[in-house]
Tab-separated table of C-alpha atoms in Angstrom:
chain	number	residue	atom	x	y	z
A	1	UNK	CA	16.036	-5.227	10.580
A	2	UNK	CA	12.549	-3.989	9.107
A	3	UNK	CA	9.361	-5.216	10.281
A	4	UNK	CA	5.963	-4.326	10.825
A	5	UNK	CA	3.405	-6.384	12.656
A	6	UNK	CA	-0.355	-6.783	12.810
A	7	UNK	CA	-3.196	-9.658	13.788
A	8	UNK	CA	-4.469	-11.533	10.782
A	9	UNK	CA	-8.097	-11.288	11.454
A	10	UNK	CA	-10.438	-9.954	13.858
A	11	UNK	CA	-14.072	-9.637	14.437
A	12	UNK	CA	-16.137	-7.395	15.913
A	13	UNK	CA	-20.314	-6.843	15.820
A	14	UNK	CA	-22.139	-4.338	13.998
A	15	UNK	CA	-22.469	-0.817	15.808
A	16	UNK	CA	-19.282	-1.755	18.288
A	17	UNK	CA	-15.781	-0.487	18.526
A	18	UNK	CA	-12.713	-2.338	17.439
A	19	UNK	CA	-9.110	-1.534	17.969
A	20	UNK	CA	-6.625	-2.746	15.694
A	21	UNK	CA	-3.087	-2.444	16.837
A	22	UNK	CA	0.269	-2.592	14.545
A	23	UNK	CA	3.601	-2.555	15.852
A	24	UNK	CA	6.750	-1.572	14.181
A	25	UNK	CA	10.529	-1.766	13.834
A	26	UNK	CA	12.053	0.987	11.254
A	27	UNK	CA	15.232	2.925	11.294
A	28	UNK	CA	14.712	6.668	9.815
A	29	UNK	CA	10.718	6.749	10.668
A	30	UNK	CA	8.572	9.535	9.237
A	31	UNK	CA	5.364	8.569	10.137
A	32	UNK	CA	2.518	6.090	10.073
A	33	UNK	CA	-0.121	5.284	7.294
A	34	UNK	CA	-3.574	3.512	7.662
A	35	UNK	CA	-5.434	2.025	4.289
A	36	UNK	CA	-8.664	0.140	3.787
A	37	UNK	CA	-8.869	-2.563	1.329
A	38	UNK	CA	-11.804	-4.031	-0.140
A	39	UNK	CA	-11.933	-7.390	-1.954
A	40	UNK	CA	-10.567	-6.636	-5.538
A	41	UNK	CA	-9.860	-3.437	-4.565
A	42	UNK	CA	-6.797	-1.096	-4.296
A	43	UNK	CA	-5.420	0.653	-0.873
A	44	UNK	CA	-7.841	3.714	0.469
A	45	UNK	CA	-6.100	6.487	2.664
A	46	UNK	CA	-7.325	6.161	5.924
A	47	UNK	CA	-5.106	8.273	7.980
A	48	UNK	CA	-1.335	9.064	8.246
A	49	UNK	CA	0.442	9.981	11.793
A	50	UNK	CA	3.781	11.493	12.001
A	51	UNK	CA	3.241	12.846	15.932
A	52	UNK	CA	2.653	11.062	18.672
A	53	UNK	CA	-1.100	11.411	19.947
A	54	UNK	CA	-4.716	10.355	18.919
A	55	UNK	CA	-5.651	11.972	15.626
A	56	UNK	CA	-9.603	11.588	14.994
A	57	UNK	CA	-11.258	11.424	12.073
A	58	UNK	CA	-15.208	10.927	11.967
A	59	UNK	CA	-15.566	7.187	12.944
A	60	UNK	CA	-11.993	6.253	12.711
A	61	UNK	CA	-9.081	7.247	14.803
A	62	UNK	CA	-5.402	6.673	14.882
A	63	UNK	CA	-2.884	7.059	17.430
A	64	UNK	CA	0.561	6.852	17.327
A	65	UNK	CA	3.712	6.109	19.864
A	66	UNK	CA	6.825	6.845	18.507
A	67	UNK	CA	8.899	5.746	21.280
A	68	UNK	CA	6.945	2.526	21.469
A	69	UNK	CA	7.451	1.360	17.857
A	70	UNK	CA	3.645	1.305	18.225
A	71	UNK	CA	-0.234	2.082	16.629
A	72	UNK	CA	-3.779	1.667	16.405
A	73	UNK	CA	-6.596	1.980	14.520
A	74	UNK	CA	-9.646	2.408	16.183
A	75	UNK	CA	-12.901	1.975	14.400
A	76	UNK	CA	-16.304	3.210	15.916
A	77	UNK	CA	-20.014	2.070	15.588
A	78	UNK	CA	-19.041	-0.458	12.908
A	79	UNK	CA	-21.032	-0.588	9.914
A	80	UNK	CA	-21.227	-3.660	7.874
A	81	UNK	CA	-19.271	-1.790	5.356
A	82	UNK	CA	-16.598	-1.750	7.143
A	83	UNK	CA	-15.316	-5.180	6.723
A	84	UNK	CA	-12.202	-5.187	4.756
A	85	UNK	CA	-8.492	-5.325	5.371
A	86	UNK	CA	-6.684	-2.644	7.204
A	87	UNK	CA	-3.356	-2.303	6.374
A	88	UNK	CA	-0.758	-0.619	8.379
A	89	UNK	CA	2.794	0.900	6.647
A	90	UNK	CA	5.786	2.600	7.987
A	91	UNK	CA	7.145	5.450	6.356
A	92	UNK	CA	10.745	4.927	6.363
A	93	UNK	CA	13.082	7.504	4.548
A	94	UNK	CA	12.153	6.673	0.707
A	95	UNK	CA	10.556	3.359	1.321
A	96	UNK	CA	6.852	2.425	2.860
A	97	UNK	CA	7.248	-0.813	4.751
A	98	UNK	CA	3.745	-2.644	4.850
A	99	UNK	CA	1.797	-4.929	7.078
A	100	UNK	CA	0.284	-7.741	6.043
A	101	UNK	CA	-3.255	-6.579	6.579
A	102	UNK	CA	-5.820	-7.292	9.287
A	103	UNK	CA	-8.941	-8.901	7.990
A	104	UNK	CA	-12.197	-7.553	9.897
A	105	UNK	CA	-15.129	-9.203	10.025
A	106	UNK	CA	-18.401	-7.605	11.062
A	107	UNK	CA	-20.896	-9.420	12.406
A	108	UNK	CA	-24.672	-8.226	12.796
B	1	UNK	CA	-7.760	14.640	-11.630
B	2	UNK	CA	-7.131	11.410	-13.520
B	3	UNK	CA	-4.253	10.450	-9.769
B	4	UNK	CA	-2.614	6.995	-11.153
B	5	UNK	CA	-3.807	5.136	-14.147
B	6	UNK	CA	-2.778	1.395	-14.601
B	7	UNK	CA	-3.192	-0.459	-17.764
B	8	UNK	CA	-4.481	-3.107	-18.638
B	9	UNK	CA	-6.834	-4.264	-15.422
B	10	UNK	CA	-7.034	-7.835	-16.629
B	11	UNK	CA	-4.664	-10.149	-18.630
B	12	UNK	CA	-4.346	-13.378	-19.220
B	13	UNK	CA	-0.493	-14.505	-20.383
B	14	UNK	CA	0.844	-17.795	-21.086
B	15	UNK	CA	4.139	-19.451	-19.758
B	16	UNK	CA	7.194	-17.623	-21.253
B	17	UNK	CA	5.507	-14.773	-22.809
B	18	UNK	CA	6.030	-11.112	-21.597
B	19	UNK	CA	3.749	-7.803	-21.462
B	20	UNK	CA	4.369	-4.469	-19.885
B	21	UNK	CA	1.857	-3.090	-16.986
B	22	UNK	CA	1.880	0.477	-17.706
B	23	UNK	CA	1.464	3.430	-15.120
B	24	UNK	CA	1.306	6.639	-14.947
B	25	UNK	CA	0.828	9.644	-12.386
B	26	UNK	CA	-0.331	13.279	-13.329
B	27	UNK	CA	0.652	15.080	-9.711
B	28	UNK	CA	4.192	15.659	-10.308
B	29	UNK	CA	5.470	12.978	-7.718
B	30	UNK	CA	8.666	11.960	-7.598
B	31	UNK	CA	8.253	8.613	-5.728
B	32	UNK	CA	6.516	5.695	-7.633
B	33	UNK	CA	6.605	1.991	-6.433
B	34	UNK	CA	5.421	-1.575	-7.750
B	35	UNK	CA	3.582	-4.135	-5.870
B	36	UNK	CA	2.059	-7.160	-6.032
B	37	UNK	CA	-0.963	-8.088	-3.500
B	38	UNK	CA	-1.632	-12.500	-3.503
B	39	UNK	CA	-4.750	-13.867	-1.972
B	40	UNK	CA	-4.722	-13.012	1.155
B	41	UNK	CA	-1.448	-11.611	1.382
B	42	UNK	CA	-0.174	-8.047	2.119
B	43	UNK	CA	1.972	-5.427	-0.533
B	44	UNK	CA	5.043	-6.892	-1.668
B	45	UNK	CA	7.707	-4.183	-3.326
B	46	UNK	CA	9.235	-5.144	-7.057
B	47	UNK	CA	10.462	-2.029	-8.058
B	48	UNK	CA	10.266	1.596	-6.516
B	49	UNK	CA	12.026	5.142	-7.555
B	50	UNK	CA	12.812	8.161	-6.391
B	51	UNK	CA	12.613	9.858	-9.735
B	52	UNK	CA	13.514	10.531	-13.379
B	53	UNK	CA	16.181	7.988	-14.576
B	54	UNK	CA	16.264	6.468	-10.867
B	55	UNK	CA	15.168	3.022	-10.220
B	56	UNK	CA	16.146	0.313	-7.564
B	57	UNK	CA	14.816	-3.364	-6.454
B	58	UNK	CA	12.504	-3.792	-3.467
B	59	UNK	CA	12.024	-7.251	-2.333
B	60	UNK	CA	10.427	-9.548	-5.070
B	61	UNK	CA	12.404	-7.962	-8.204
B	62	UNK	CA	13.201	-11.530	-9.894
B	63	UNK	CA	11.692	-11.671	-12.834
B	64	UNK	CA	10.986	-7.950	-13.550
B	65	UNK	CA	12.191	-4.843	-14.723
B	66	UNK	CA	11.320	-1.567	-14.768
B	67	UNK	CA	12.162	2.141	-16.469
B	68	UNK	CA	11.422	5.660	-15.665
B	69	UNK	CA	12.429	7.864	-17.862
B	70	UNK	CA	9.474	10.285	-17.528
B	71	UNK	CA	8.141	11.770	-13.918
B	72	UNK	CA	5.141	10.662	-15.181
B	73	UNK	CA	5.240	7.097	-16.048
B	74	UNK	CA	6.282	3.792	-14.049
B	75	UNK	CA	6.909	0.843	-16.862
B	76	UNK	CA	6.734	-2.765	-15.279
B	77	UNK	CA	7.663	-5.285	-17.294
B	78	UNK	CA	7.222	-8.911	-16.964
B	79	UNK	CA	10.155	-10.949	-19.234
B	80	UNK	CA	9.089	-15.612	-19.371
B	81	UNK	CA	6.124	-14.508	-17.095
B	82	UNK	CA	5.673	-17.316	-15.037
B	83	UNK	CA	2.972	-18.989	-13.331
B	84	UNK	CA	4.325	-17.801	-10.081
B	85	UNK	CA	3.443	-14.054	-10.938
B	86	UNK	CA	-0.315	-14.709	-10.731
B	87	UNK	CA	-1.110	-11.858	-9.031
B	88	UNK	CA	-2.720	-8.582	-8.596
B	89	UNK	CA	-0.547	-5.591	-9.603
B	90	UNK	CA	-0.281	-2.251	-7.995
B	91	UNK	CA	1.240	0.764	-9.019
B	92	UNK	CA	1.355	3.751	-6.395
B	93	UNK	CA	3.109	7.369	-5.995
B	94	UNK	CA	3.509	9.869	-3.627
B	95	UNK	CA	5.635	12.706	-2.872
B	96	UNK	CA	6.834	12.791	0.942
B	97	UNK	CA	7.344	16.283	2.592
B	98	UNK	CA	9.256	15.624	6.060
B	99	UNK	CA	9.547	18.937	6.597
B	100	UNK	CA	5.578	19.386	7.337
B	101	UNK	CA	4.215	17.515	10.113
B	102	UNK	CA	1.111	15.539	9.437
B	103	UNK	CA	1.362	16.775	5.818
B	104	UNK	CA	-0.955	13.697	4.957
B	105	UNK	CA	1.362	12.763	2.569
B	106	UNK	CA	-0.999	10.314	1.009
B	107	UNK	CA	0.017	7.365	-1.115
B	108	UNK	CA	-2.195	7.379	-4.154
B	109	UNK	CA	-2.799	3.739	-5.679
B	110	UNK	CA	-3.790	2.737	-8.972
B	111	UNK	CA	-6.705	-0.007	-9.425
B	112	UNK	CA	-5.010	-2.094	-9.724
B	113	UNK	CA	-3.728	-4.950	-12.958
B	114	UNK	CA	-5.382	-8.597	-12.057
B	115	UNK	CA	-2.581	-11.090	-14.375
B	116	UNK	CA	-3.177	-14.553	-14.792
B	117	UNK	CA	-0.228	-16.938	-16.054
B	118	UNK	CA	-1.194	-20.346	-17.484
Protein backbone atom coordinates (compact mmCIF):
# COMPACT_ATOMS: atom_id res chain seq x y z
CA UNK A 1 0.00 0.00 0.00
CA UNK A 2 0.44 3.96 0.16
CA UNK A 3 1.34 5.72 3.18
CA UNK A 4 3.09 8.55 4.44
CA UNK A 5 3.85 9.25 8.06
CA UNK A 6 4.60 12.20 10.29
CA UNK A 7 4.28 13.32 14.29
CA UNK A 8 1.16 15.29 15.01
CA UNK A 9 2.67 18.07 16.92
CA UNK A 10 5.86 19.25 18.14
CA UNK A 11 7.34 22.10 19.96
CA UNK A 12 10.30 23.74 19.96
CA UNK A 13 11.54 27.43 21.58
CA UNK A 14 12.09 30.51 19.82
CA UNK A 15 15.67 30.90 18.14
CA UNK A 16 16.25 26.80 18.34
CA UNK A 17 16.37 24.12 15.76
CA UNK A 18 13.71 21.56 15.14
CA UNK A 19 13.75 18.52 12.98
CA UNK A 20 10.71 17.19 11.65
CA UNK A 21 10.93 13.77 10.17
CA UNK A 22 8.31 12.02 7.61
CA UNK A 23 8.54 8.62 6.50
CA UNK A 24 7.12 7.06 3.46
CA UNK A 25 5.86 4.01 1.57
CA UNK A 26 5.19 4.73 -2.38
CA UNK A 27 5.64 2.59 -5.39
CA UNK A 28 6.89 4.76 -8.58
CA UNK A 29 8.53 7.71 -6.28
CA UNK A 30 9.62 10.96 -7.93
CA UNK A 31 10.48 12.94 -5.22
CA UNK A 32 9.60 14.66 -1.97
CA UNK A 33 7.61 17.97 -1.28
CA UNK A 34 7.63 20.18 1.93
CA UNK A 35 4.60 22.93 2.49
CA UNK A 36 3.84 25.35 5.28
CA UNK A 37 0.38 25.94 6.33
CA UNK A 38 -0.93 28.68 8.25
CA UNK A 39 -4.31 28.72 10.03
CA UNK A 40 -6.91 29.49 7.21
CA UNK A 41 -4.41 29.32 4.89
CA UNK A 42 -3.51 27.28 1.74
CA UNK A 43 -0.17 24.99 1.24
CA UNK A 44 3.27 27.22 0.74
CA UNK A 45 6.21 25.49 -1.23
CA UNK A 46 8.78 24.88 1.05
CA UNK A 47 11.10 22.63 -0.73
CA UNK A 48 10.90 19.57 -3.08
CA UNK A 49 13.74 16.66 -3.10
CA UNK A 50 14.03 14.19 -5.80
CA UNK A 51 17.97 13.15 -4.82
CA UNK A 52 19.12 11.84 -1.99
CA UNK A 53 21.19 14.47 0.17
CA UNK A 54 20.61 17.68 2.31
CA UNK A 55 19.29 20.48 0.12
CA UNK A 56 19.51 23.97 2.10
CA UNK A 57 17.57 26.70 1.76
CA UNK A 58 18.11 29.91 4.05
CA UNK A 59 16.69 28.71 7.46
CA UNK A 60 15.11 25.58 6.28
CA UNK A 61 16.62 22.43 5.00
CA UNK A 62 15.48 19.16 3.64
CA UNK A 63 17.06 15.95 3.21
CA UNK A 64 16.05 13.06 1.61
CA UNK A 65 16.80 9.02 1.71
CA UNK A 66 15.48 7.27 -0.98
CA UNK A 67 16.45 3.91 0.03
CA UNK A 68 15.11 4.57 3.49
CA UNK A 69 11.53 5.54 2.53
CA UNK A 70 12.67 8.53 4.62
CA UNK A 71 12.83 12.74 5.27
CA UNK A 72 13.24 15.69 7.25
CA UNK A 73 12.65 19.03 7.59
CA UNK A 74 14.89 20.90 9.51
CA UNK A 75 14.03 24.35 10.67
CA UNK A 76 16.73 26.82 12.10
CA UNK A 77 16.66 29.76 14.66
CA UNK A 78 12.87 29.52 14.89
CA UNK A 79 10.97 32.57 14.67
CA UNK A 80 7.61 32.85 16.17
CA UNK A 81 6.36 32.93 12.69
CA UNK A 82 7.12 29.86 12.12
CA UNK A 83 4.43 28.04 13.86
CA UNK A 84 2.20 26.37 11.46
CA UNK A 85 1.71 22.94 9.99
CA UNK A 86 4.30 21.30 7.88
CA UNK A 87 3.10 19.01 5.61
CA UNK A 88 5.03 16.35 3.94
CA UNK A 89 3.79 14.63 0.27
CA UNK A 90 5.14 11.96 -1.90
CA UNK A 91 5.29 12.39 -5.42
CA UNK A 92 4.14 9.23 -6.82
CA UNK A 93 3.76 8.85 -10.71
CA UNK A 94 0.55 11.23 -11.31
CA UNK A 95 -0.61 11.35 -7.76
CA UNK A 96 0.87 13.46 -4.55
CA UNK A 97 0.27 11.33 -1.49
CA UNK A 98 0.06 13.70 1.66
CA UNK A 99 0.84 13.64 5.32
CA UNK A 100 -1.29 14.62 7.73
CA UNK A 101 0.65 17.64 8.85
CA UNK A 102 2.89 18.30 11.85
CA UNK A 103 1.66 21.08 14.03
CA UNK A 104 4.69 23.27 15.48
CA UNK A 105 4.48 25.20 18.23
CA UNK A 106 7.00 27.88 19.12
CA UNK A 107 7.52 28.82 22.30
CA UNK A 108 9.42 32.12 23.46
CA UNK B 1 0.60 35.92 -12.78
CA UNK B 2 -2.93 35.40 -11.50
CA UNK B 3 -1.32 30.95 -10.57
CA UNK B 4 -4.85 29.28 -9.41
CA UNK B 5 -7.97 31.19 -8.74
CA UNK B 6 -10.81 29.51 -6.65
CA UNK B 7 -14.25 30.85 -6.44
CA UNK B 8 -16.21 31.61 -4.20
CA UNK B 9 -13.90 31.72 -0.75
CA UNK B 10 -16.92 31.48 1.49
CA UNK B 11 -20.40 29.81 1.17
CA UNK B 12 -22.87 28.93 3.17
CA UNK B 13 -25.34 25.95 1.59
CA UNK B 14 -28.17 24.26 3.08
CA UNK B 15 -28.93 20.42 3.26
CA UNK B 16 -29.68 19.08 -0.28
CA UNK B 17 -28.76 22.02 -2.26
CA UNK B 18 -25.75 22.02 -4.73
CA UNK B 19 -23.12 24.77 -6.01
CA UNK B 20 -20.05 24.43 -8.13
CA UNK B 21 -16.42 25.53 -6.64
CA UNK B 22 -14.83 26.84 -9.64
CA UNK B 23 -10.98 26.78 -10.51
CA UNK B 24 -8.87 27.71 -12.75
CA UNK B 25 -5.00 27.73 -13.64
CA UNK B 26 -3.25 30.15 -16.20
CA UNK B 27 0.36 28.11 -16.45
CA UNK B 28 -0.58 25.59 -18.91
CA UNK B 29 -0.51 22.55 -16.40
CA UNK B 30 -1.79 19.55 -17.17
CA UNK B 31 -2.28 18.08 -13.64
CA UNK B 32 -5.08 19.63 -11.43
CA UNK B 33 -6.42 17.96 -8.18
CA UNK B 34 -9.30 18.59 -5.49
CA UNK B 35 -8.97 18.52 -1.84
CA UNK B 36 -10.56 19.03 1.11
CA UNK B 37 -8.48 20.10 4.42
CA UNK B 38 -10.99 19.44 8.05
CA UNK B 39 -9.91 20.94 11.30
CA UNK B 40 -7.02 19.66 12.02
CA UNK B 41 -6.77 17.21 9.44
CA UNK B 42 -4.36 16.78 6.46
CA UNK B 43 -5.30 16.97 2.27
CA UNK B 44 -7.77 14.54 1.34
CA UNK B 45 -8.03 13.85 -2.74
CA UNK B 46 -11.81 14.08 -4.41
CA UNK B 47 -10.99 14.40 -7.80
CA UNK B 48 -7.58 14.83 -9.74
CA UNK B 49 -6.65 14.83 -13.72
CA UNK B 50 -4.12 14.46 -15.86
CA UNK B 51 -5.61 16.68 -18.50
CA UNK B 52 -8.19 17.85 -21.05
CA UNK B 53 -11.26 15.48 -21.00
CA UNK B 54 -9.37 13.23 -18.27
CA UNK B 55 -10.69 12.89 -14.87
CA UNK B 56 -10.53 10.06 -12.16
CA UNK B 57 -11.59 9.63 -8.26
CA UNK B 58 -9.02 10.02 -5.48
CA UNK B 59 -10.13 8.93 -2.15
CA UNK B 60 -13.23 10.93 -0.84
CA UNK B 61 -15.13 11.20 -4.38
CA UNK B 62 -18.75 10.35 -2.85
CA UNK B 63 -20.73 12.97 -3.28
CA UNK B 64 -18.87 14.93 -6.03
CA UNK B 65 -18.17 15.34 -9.47
CA UNK B 66 -16.03 16.99 -11.51
CA UNK B 67 -15.29 18.12 -15.45
CA UNK B 68 -12.38 19.33 -17.37
CA UNK B 69 -12.97 20.14 -20.48
CA UNK B 70 -10.56 23.12 -20.68
CA UNK B 71 -6.60 22.93 -19.54
CA UNK B 72 -7.53 25.73 -17.77
CA UNK B 73 -10.36 25.08 -15.53
CA UNK B 74 -11.07 22.34 -12.70
CA UNK B 75 -15.14 22.34 -12.04
CA UNK B 76 -16.06 20.74 -8.56
CA UNK B 77 -19.34 20.22 -8.02
CA UNK B 78 -21.17 19.43 -4.94
CA UNK B 79 -24.82 17.49 -5.87
CA UNK B 80 -27.48 17.16 -1.91
CA UNK B 81 -24.38 18.86 -0.26
CA UNK B 82 -24.40 17.48 2.97
CA UNK B 83 -23.47 18.47 6.31
CA UNK B 84 -20.60 16.12 6.18
CA UNK B 85 -18.78 18.30 3.43
CA UNK B 86 -18.14 21.16 5.88
CA UNK B 87 -14.94 21.81 4.89
CA UNK B 88 -12.26 23.85 3.43
CA UNK B 89 -11.73 23.34 -0.33
CA UNK B 90 -8.55 23.28 -2.26
CA UNK B 91 -7.88 23.33 -5.72
CA UNK B 92 -4.10 22.81 -6.87
CA UNK B 93 -2.03 22.16 -10.27
CA UNK B 94 1.19 21.39 -11.30
CA UNK B 95 2.98 20.04 -14.15
CA UNK B 96 5.66 17.25 -13.14
CA UNK B 97 8.90 17.01 -15.28
CA UNK B 98 10.70 13.58 -14.22
CA UNK B 99 13.04 14.00 -16.61
CA UNK B 100 14.81 17.08 -14.65
CA UNK B 101 16.12 16.39 -11.35
CA UNK B 102 15.14 18.75 -8.63
CA UNK B 103 13.06 20.61 -11.26
CA UNK B 104 11.09 22.10 -8.18
CA UNK B 105 8.17 21.04 -9.68
CA UNK B 106 6.05 23.08 -7.36
CA UNK B 107 2.42 22.42 -6.59
CA UNK B 108 0.63 25.72 -6.83
CA UNK B 109 -2.59 25.94 -4.48
CA UNK B 110 -5.47 28.05 -4.68
CA UNK B 111 -6.79 29.94 -1.37
CA UNK B 112 -8.67 28.09 -0.78
CA UNK B 113 -13.16 27.77 -0.70
CA UNK B 114 -14.28 27.71 3.25
CA UNK B 115 -18.21 25.78 2.70
CA UNK B 116 -20.47 25.52 5.41
CA UNK B 117 -23.56 23.00 5.17
CA UNK B 118 -26.48 23.54 7.58
Amino acid sequence: GQNIDQPTEMTATEGAIVQINCTYQTSGFNGLFWYQQHAGEAPTFLSYNVLDGLEEKGRFSSFLSRSKGYSYLLLKELQMKDSASYLCAASSNYQLIWGAGTKLIIKP
Amino acid sequence: NAGVTQTPKFRILKIGQSMTLQCAQDMNHNYMYWYRQDPGMGLKLIYYSVGAGITDKGEVPNGYNVSRSTTEDFPLRLELAAPSQTSVYFCASRDPDSSLPNSGNTIYFGEGSWLTVV
